[in-house]
XYZ file of C-alpha atoms in Angstrom:
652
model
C 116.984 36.746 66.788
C 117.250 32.985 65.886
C 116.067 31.475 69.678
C 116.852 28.463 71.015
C 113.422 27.202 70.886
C 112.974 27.726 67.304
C 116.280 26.060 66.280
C 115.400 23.144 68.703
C 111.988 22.597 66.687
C 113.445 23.476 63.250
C 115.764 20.417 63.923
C 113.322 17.683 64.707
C 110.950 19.199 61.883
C 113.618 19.027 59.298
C 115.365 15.622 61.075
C 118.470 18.006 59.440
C 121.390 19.637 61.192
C 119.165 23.167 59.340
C 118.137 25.211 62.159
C 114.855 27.499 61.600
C 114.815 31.098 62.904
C 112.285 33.103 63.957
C 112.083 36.687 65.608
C 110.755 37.461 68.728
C 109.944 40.380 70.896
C 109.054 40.239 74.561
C 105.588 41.102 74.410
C 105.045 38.413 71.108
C 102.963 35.419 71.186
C 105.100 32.170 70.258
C 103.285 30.903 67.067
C 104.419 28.054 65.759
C 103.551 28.995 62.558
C 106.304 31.192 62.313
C 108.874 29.424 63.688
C 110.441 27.959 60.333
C 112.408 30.257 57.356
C 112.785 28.225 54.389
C 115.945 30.288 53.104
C 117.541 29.008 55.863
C 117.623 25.651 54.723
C 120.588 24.511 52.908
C 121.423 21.664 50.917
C 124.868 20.185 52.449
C 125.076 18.274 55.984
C 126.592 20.472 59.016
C 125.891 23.573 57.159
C 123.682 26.122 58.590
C 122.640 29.402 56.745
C 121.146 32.282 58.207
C 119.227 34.938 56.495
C 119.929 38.301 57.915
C 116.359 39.661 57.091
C 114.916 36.995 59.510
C 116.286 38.552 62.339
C 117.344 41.558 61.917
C 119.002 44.240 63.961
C 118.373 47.118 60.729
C 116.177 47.950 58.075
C 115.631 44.946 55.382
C 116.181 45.955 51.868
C 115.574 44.430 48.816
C 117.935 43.108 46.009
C 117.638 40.549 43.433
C 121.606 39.489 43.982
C 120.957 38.839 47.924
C 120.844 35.333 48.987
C 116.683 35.374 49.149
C 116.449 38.374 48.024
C 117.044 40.616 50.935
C 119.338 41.959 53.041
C 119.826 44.054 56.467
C 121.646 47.666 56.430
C 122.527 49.445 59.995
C 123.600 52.887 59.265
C 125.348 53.407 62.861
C 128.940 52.442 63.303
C 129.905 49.487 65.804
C 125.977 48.332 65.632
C 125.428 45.048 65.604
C 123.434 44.174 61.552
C 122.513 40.177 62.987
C 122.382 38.306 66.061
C 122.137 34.731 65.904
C 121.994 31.595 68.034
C 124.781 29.193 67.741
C 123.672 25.880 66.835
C 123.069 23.406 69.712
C 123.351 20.055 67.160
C 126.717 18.856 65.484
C 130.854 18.548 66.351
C 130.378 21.856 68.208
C 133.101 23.098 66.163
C 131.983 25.745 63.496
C 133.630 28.108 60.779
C 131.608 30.888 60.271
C 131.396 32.635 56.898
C 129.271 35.286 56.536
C 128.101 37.689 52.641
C 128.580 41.055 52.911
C 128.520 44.096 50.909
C 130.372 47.617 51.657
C 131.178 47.123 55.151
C 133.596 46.153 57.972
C 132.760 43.557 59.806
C 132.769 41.877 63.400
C 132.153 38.726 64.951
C 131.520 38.635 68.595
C 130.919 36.019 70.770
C 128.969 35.133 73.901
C 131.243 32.530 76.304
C 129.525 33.349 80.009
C 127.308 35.638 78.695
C 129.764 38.343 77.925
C 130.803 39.627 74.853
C 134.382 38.735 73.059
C 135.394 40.139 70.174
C 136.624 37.882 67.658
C 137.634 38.334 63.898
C 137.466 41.921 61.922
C 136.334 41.833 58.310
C 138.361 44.639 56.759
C 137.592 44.325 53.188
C 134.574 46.937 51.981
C 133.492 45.024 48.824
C 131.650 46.961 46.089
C 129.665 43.398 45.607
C 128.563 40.913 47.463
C 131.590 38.847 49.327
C 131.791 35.726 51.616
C 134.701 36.510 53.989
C 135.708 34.114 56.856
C 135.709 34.646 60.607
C 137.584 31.644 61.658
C 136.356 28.267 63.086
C 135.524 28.420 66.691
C 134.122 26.226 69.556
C 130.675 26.385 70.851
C 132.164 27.324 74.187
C 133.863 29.438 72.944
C 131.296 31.632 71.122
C 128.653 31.128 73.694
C 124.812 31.027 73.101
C 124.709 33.462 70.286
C 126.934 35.326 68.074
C 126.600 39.186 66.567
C 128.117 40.718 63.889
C 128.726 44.151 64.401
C 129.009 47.044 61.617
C 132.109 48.708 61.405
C 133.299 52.353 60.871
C 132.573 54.506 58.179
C 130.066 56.395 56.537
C 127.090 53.509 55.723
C 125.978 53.518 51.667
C 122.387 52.820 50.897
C 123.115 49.233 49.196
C 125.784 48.096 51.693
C 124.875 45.307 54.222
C 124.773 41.627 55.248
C 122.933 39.189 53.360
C 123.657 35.964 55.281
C 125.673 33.779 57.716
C 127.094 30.378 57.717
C 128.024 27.708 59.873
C 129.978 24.848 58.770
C 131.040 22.269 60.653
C 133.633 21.153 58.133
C 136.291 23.652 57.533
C 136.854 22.530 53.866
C 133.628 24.446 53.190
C 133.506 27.303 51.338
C 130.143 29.033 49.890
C 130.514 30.368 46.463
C 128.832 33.886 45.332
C 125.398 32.359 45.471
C 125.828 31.190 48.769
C 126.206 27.527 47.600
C 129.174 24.738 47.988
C 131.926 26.314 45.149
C 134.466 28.084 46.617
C 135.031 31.424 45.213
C 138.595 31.812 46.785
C 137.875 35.256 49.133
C 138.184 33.178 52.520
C 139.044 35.735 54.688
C 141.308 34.763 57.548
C 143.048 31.251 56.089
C 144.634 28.899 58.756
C 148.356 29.062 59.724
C 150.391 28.615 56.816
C 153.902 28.138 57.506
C 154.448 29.069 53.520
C 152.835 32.135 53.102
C 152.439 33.203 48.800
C 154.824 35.596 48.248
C 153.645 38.730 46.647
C 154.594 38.985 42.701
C 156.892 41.795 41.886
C 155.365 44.648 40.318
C 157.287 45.343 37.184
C 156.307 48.964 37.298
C 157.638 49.966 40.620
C 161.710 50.355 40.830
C 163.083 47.995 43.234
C 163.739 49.820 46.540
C 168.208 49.570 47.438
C 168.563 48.892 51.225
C 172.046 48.419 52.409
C 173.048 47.334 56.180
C 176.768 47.708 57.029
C 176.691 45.431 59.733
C 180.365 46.302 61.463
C 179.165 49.872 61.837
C 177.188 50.460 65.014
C 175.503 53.805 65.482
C 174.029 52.827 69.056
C 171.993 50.684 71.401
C 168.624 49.375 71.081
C 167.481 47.990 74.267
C 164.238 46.893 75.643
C 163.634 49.894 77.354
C 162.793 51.030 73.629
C 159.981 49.001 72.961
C 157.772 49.625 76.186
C 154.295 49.512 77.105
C 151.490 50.979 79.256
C 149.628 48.588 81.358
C 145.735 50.073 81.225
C 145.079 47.013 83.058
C 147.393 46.842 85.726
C 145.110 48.179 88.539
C 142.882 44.809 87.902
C 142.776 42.432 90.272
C 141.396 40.216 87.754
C 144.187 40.820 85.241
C 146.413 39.878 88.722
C 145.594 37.008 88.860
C 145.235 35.995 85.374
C 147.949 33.775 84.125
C 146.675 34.752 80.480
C 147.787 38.026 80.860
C 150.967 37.821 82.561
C 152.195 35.324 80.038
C 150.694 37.926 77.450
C 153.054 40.573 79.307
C 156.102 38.117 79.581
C 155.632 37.551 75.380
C 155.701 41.117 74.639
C 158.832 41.383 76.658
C 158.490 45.097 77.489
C 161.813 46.758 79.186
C 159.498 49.079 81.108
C 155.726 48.833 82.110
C 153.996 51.902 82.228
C 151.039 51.735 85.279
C 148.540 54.272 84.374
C 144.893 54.436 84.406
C 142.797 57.817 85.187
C 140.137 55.992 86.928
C 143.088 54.689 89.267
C 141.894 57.931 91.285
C 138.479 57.035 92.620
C 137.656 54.583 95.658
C 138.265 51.146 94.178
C 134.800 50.115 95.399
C 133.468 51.791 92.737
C 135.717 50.707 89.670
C 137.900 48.253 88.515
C 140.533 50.793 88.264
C 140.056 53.076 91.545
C 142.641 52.449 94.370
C 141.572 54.784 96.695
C 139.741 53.996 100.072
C 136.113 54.318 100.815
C 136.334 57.545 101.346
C 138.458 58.766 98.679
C 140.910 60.289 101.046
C 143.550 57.765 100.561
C 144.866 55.024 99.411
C 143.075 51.395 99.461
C 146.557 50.125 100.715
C 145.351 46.201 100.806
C 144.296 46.424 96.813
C 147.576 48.127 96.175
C 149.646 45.227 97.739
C 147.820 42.757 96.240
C 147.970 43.732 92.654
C 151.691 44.882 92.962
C 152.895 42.051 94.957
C 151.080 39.659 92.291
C 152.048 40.980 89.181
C 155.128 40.240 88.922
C 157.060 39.182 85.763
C 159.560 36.817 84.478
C 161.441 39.152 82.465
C 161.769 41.329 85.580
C 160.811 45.222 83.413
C 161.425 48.428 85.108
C 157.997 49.428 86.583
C 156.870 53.279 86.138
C 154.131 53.987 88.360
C 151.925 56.974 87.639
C 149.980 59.218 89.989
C 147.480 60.711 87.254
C 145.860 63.437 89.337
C 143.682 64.223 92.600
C 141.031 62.664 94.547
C 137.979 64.555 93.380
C 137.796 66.270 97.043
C 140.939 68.221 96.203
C 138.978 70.101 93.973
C 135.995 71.468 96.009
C 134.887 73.950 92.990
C 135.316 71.525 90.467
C 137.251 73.876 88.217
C 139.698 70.948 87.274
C 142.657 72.469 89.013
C 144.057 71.174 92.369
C 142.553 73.666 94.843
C 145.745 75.629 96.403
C 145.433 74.870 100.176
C 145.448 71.261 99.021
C 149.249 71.099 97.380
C 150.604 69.465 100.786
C 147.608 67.176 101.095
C 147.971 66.172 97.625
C 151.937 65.810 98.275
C 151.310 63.884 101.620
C 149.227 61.692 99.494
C 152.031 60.889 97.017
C 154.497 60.065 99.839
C 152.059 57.677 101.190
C 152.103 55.694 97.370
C 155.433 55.268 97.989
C 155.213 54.223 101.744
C 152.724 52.024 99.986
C 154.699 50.373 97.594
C 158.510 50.713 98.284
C 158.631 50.595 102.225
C 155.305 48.850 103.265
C 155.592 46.233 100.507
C 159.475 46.075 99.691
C 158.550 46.006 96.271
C 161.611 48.209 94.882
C 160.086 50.341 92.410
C 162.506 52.766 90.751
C 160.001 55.117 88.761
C 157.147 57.462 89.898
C 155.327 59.595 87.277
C 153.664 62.860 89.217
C 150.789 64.251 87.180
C 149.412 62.998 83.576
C 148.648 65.386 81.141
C 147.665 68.287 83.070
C 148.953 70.681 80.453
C 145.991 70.827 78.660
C 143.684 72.652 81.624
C 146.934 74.380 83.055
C 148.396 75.461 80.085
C 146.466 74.765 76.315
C 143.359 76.279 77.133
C 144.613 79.690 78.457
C 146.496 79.715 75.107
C 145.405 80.769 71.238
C 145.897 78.255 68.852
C 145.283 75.421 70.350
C 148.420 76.499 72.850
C 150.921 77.891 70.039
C 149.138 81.504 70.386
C 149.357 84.067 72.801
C 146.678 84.429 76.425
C 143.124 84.080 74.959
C 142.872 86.589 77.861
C 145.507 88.712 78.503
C 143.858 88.985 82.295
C 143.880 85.681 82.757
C 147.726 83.968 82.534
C 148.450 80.383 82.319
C 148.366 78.334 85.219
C 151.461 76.225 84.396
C 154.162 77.221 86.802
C 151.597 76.008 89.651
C 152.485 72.464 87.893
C 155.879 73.174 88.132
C 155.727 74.033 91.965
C 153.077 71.040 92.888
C 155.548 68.632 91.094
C 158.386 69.491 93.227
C 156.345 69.687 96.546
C 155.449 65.962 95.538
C 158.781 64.937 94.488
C 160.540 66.627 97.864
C 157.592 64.516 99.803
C 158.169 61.071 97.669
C 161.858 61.267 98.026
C 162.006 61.871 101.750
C 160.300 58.888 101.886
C 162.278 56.434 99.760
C 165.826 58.846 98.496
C 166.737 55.942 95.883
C 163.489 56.369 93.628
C 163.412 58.300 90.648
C 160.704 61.128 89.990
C 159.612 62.854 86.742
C 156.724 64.319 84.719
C 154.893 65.962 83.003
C 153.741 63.388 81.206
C 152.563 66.273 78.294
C 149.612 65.516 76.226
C 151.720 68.713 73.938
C 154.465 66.843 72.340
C 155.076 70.018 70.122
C 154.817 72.642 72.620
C 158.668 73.012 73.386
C 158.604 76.277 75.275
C 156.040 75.130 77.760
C 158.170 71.907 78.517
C 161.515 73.864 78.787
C 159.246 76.568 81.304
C 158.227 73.078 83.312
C 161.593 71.652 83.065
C 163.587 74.700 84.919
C 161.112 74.947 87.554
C 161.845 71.184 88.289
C 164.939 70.844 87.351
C 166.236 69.945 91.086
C 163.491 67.056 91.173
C 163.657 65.965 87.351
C 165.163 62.486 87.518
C 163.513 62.043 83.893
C 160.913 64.140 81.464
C 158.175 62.250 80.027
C 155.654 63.412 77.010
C 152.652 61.705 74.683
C 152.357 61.913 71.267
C 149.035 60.314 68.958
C 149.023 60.437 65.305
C 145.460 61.322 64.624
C 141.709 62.162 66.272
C 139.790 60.935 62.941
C 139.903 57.095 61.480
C 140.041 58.816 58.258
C 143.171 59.869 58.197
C 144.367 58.356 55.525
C 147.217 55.418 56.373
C 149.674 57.307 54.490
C 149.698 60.303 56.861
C 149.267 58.296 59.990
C 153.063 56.794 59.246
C 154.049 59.959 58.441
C 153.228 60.721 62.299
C 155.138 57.637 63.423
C 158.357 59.689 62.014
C 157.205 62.509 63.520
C 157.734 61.293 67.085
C 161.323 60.377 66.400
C 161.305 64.291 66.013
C 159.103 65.126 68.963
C 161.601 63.123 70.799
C 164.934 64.149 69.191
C 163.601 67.790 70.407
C 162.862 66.799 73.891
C 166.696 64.952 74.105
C 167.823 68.276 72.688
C 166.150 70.312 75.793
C 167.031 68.343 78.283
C 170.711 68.689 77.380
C 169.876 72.567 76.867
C 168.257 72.474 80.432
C 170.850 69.944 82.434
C 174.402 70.073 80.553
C 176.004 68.460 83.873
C 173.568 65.769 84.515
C 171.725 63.915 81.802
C 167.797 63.118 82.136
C 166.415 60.692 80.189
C 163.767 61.365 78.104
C 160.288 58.726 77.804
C 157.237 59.014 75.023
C 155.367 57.254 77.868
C 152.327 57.223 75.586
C 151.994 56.673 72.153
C 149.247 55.323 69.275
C 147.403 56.656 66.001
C 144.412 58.032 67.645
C 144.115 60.009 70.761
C 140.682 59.276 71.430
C 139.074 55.805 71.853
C 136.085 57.377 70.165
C 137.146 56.599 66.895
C 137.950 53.066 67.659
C 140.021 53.101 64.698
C 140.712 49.729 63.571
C 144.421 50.322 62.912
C 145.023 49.932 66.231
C 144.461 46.746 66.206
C 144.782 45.097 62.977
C 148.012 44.329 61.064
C 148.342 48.422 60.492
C 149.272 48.619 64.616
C 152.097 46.895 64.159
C 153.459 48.676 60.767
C 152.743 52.171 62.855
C 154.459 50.698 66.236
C 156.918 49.477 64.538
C 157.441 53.002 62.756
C 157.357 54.665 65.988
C 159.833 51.979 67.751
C 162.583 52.983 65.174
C 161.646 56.249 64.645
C 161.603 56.994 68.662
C 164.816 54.897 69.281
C 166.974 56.673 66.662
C 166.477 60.141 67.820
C 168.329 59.368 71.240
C 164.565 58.513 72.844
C 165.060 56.308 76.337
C 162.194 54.731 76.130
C 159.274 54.833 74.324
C 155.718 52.590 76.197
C 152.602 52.502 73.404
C 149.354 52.751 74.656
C 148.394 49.772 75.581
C 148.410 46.356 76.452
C 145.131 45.154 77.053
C 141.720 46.871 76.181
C 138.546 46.343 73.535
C 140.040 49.741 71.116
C 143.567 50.071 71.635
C 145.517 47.008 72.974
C 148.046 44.725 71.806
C 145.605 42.139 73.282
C 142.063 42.078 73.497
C 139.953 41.718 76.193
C 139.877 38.207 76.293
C 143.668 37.980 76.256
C 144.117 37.199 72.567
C 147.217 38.149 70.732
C 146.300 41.095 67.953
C 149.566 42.001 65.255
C 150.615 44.622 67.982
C 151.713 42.334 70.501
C 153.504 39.582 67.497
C 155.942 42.970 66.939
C 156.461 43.419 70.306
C 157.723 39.689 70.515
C 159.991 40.702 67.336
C 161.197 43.617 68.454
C 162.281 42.047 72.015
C 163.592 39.052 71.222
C 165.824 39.940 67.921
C 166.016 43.900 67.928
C 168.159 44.148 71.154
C 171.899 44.829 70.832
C 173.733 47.327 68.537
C 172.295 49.239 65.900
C 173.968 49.256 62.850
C 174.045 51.532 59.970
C 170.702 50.914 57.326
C 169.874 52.899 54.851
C 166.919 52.814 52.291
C 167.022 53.978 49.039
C 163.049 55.306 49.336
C 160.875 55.920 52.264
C 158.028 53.111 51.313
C 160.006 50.850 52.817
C 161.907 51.757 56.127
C 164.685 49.355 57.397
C 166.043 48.858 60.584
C 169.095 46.571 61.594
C 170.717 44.999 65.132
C 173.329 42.535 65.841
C 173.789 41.268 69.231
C 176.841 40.238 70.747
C 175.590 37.779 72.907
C 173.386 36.001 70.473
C 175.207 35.626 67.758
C 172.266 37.357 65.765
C 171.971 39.528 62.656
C 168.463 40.767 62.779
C 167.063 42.996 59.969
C 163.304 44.637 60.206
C 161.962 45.729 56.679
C 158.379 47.967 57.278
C 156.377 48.394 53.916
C 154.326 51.487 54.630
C 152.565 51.497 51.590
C 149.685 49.857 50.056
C 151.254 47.823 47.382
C 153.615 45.221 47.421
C 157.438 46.506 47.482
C 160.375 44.969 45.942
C 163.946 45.304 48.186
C 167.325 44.585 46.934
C 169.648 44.360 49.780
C 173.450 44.860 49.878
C 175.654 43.703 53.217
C 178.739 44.857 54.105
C 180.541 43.921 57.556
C 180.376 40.415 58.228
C 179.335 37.660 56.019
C 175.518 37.206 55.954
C 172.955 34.779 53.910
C 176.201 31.793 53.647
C 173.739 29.842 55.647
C 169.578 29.310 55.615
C 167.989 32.206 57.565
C 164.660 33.094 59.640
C 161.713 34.893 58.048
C 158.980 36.358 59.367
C 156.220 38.137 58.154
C 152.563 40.056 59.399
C 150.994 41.339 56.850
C 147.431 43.195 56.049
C 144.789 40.605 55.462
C 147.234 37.742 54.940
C 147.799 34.626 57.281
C 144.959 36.125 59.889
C 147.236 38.922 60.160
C 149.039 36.688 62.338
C 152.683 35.792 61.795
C 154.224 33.389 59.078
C 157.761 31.773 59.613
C 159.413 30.487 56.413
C 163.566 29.333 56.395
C 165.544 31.142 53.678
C 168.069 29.484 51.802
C 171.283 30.545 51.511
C 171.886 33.676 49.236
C 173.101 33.044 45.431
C 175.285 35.720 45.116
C 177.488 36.611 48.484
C 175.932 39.872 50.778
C 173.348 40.473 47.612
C 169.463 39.754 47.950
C 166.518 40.436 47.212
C 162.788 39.621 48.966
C 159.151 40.808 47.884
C 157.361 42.909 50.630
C 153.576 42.549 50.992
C 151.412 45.444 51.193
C 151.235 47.415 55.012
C 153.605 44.692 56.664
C 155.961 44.115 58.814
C 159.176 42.129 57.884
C 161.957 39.979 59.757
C 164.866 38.595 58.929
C 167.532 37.098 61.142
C 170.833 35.600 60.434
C 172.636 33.050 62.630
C 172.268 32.414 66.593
């Protein structure tokens, strides 16, 4: 790595804002000798350039094209390919550029001496390519930066070559890493006037048409939820960061869950059990509850995820039977906890995540569509069915006005299993909750992974259908209490958190809320893989269609139609408001022409709002443009960029 002592002496040598690097191990002698890397000087004032093969976290390869001639290649994914010190001379304001070949790519940070992720590189380049990872503070990228490798099988010539830092943000490196620009910057700065995509003349211009008199239901902000991973922090508590992050996304319901919630809490973040693991830590519990509380005022779900680890003395993964009362004593006591103890109100408790996979999936064939793997050896699931309503009998006699429901299925598909769990509650059920993930593989290619968005409009159009099969006197709402593209954070698939999040949660938002869904709570809010924020309370896409979603997507849907399912459209006026909003998702990875038609009230007489995230435009953050009024009365017509995400609203 480039240390501070070398940069410090490659200064005063030089008299230049250059910085030298060297690379040191702990058991190296510090020879001077060493200490300075001609490639790394450059000939422009506040620029710094930093050959990856002088400190490498790979193996150095050769090639004539490479700044220097060499380059590093990591063949892991998420390793880091350089670490480098940030320099200590200058404005202490940098943009950082740095030439790669092949790969995604990373910048972390080091404020504190913790990591924070910063900008993604998304772009695998057959040749070499400067792409841009922003301009940042010294403070705020610490002592030393790393740029980590990102998914994806590794080729033998793909790699990084170098890294920049400019003080002025004007700068630009051409292909040779000199002064020219080349035009590939990757994240530009806000533009309020983003370049609108030219029309392809090959593709037929997609026909959407909103009547906007016609309503065909309500979209409220119980249909663009959220999970709150975090919500059993006592950092995140106190944080006014993410509570203002919360009160942006305006969820109608937060979803508290978090499987390490079941573990003392002096031993994790998450637990919130006592020292012993017996009970509840009743002091953490009132001080995270009692402090996170937000503006908006959302309905809070609280979830019980499972056991304390001494319910299950054999450690077969199922709740040992003499321990059904404990467990449902234990569940009461939540609710002493939080509703009587605490006055905190809370309408919605969650009994059991997921437990259908050991009590019911892995008895079955075919990955749970098939018959008993061993005909000996039945399912388990009714015992769900019987410690639910032990639990729910238990939490009610404690607080009669709460509502109780499960089972919180990892099985969206598995309809037979949830009507079996949904008669043996059926006296407890106040509403039935499943998950649903598009994909286990960050391969899957983008197309299919919106294709699973629509699919959990289904999942949850089948689930209404039950329920109303099940309860024909008393309705029970239905919640996806979980949903994302991959089920595993193994893949840390970065369409979770780029611009592609928000095209698939948007998907799912419309998707979910058509088929009758009450509310549907992605997976999650705050986290380093799946979050609509990061873990240094930065806004990714996710969270910017959140905002959309909850501040001009409430009211009464309207009838949409699109002519072809590239582009999916979505429409809402409210009342109140005054609004006309209307959502236009390009699923596809080309650029999408729409002509729109309005019937119903009179719409584009005046200017209008746009707004826009797109893939690898703007920073994937939003751009706001004002329309002008249209030319031709309820006619229009608007170029969608590739993978994006599409507002328009009218009036208000």
């Amino acid at each position: 790595m480039v240390t501070s002592q070398c940069l410090a002496l490659a200064a005063m040598t030089l008299s230049l804002t250059f910085l030298g690097g060297c690379r040191t191990h702990a058991n190296d002698s510090f020879a001077a000798t060493n200490l300075l890397a001609p490639l790394i000087v450059a000939e422009i004032p506040g620029v710094l350039r930093v050959e990856a093969e002088m400190m490498p976290r790979g193996e150095v390869k050769n090639d004539k094209d490479a700044s220097g001639g060499k380059y590093v290649r990591v063949s892991g994914e998420y390793q880091p390919i350089l670490t480098a010190d940030v320099p200590k001379t200058g404005g202490g304001v940098f943009t950082i550029w740095a030439r790669v070949r092949g790969i995604q790519a990373q910048l972390k940070g080091t404020p504190g001496g913790t990591q924070k992720e910063y900008e993604w590189s998304w772009d695998k380049s057959d040749t070499w390519k400067w792409v841009r990872f922003g301009r940042h503070t010294r403070a705020a990228l610490g002592e030393n930066i790393v740029i980590i490798r990102g998914s994806g099988a590794a080729g033998e010539n793909d790699g990084l070559d170098c890294l920049v830092f400019a003080e002025d943000d004007s700068y630009k490196p051409d292909s040779a890493g000199n002064t020219a620009p080349d035009g590939t910057a990757f994240l530009p700065d806000f533009d309020k006037k983003p370049v609108v995509p030219t029309p392809d003349a090959s593709r037929t211009p997609i026909a959407v048409s909103v009547n906007w008199a016609k309503v065909e239901g309500k979209a409220t902000p119980l249909h663009y939820s959220i999970n709150l991973y975090g919500g059993f922090s006592e950092k995140n508590a106190l944080s006014a960061a993410y509570k203002a992050n919360i009160e942006y996304m305006a969820p109608g319901m937060v979803r508290y869950h978090n499987a390490g919630k079941m573990q003392p809490s002096s031993k994790s973040w998450e637990g919130c059990l006592n020292e012993s693991g017996t009970g509840w830590d009743r002091a953490k519990l009132a001080r995270i509850l009692t402090a996170l509380r937000f503006k908006h005022k959302p309905a809070v779900l609280l979830n019980i995820p499972s056991f304390p680890a001494g319910m299950d003395k054999n450690n077969d993964r199922f709740l040992d039977v003499d321990q059904w009362d404990a467990y449902a004593a234990l569940c009461a006591d939540f609710v002493r906890i939080v509703n009587v103890e605490n006055k905190l109100g809370v309408k919605y408790f969650e009994i059991t995540n997921e437990w259908d996979g050991p009590y019911f999936t892995d008895f079955h064939e075919n990955g749970g569509w098939g018959g008993l793997k061993d005909p000996n050896k039945p399912d388990r699931w009714d015992e769900v069915g019987e410690i639910y309503n032990r639990c729910a009998a238990a939490m009610k006699a404690v607080d009669p006005a709460i509502k109780t429901g499960g089972p919180a299925a990892a099985r969206p598909d598995l309809v037979e299993m949830h009507e079996r769990f949904a008669r043996k509650t059926l006296p407890y059920l106040d509403f039935f909750s499943i998950h649903a993930y598009a994909s286990g593989s960050a391969d899957t290619p983008d197309a299919e992974v919106y294709d699973r968005a629509k699919a959990m409009g289904d999942f949850a159009k089948n689930a209404v259908t039950l329920m109303e099969k099940v309860s024909p006197t008393r309705r029970i709402p239905v919640f996806l209490d979980e949903y994302n593209i991959s089920w595993t954070w193994e893949t840390r698939d970065p369409r979770m958190t780029n611009a592609k999040s928000g095209v698939f949660d948007a998907l799912t938002m419309v998707a979910t809320t058509r088929a009758g869904l009450d509310s549907a709570q992605a997976w999650n809010e705050k986290d380093g893989v799946y979050g609509k924020t990061d873990n240094g309370d930065n806004r990714r896409p996710g969270a910017e269609v959140f905002h959309l979603f909850n501040t001009y997507l409430v009211g009464n849907r309207v009838v949409t139609k699109s002519g072809n399912g590239a582009v999916v459209a979505y429409a809402v006026t409210n009342p109140q408001t005054k609004r006309r909003s209307l959502l236009m998702i390009n699923r596809t990875d080309a650029s999408q022409t729409v002509n729109a038609a309005f019937t119903g009230q009179p719409t584009g007489a005046k200017g209008y709002q746009r707004v826009e995230i797109a893939s690898g435009k703007n920073g994937e953050k939003p751009t706001t443009t004002r329309g002008t009024p249209f030319a031709k009365p309820g006619r229009a017509s608007w170029v969608l960029p590739a993978h994006s995400v599409t507002l328009l609203t009218f009036g208000g």
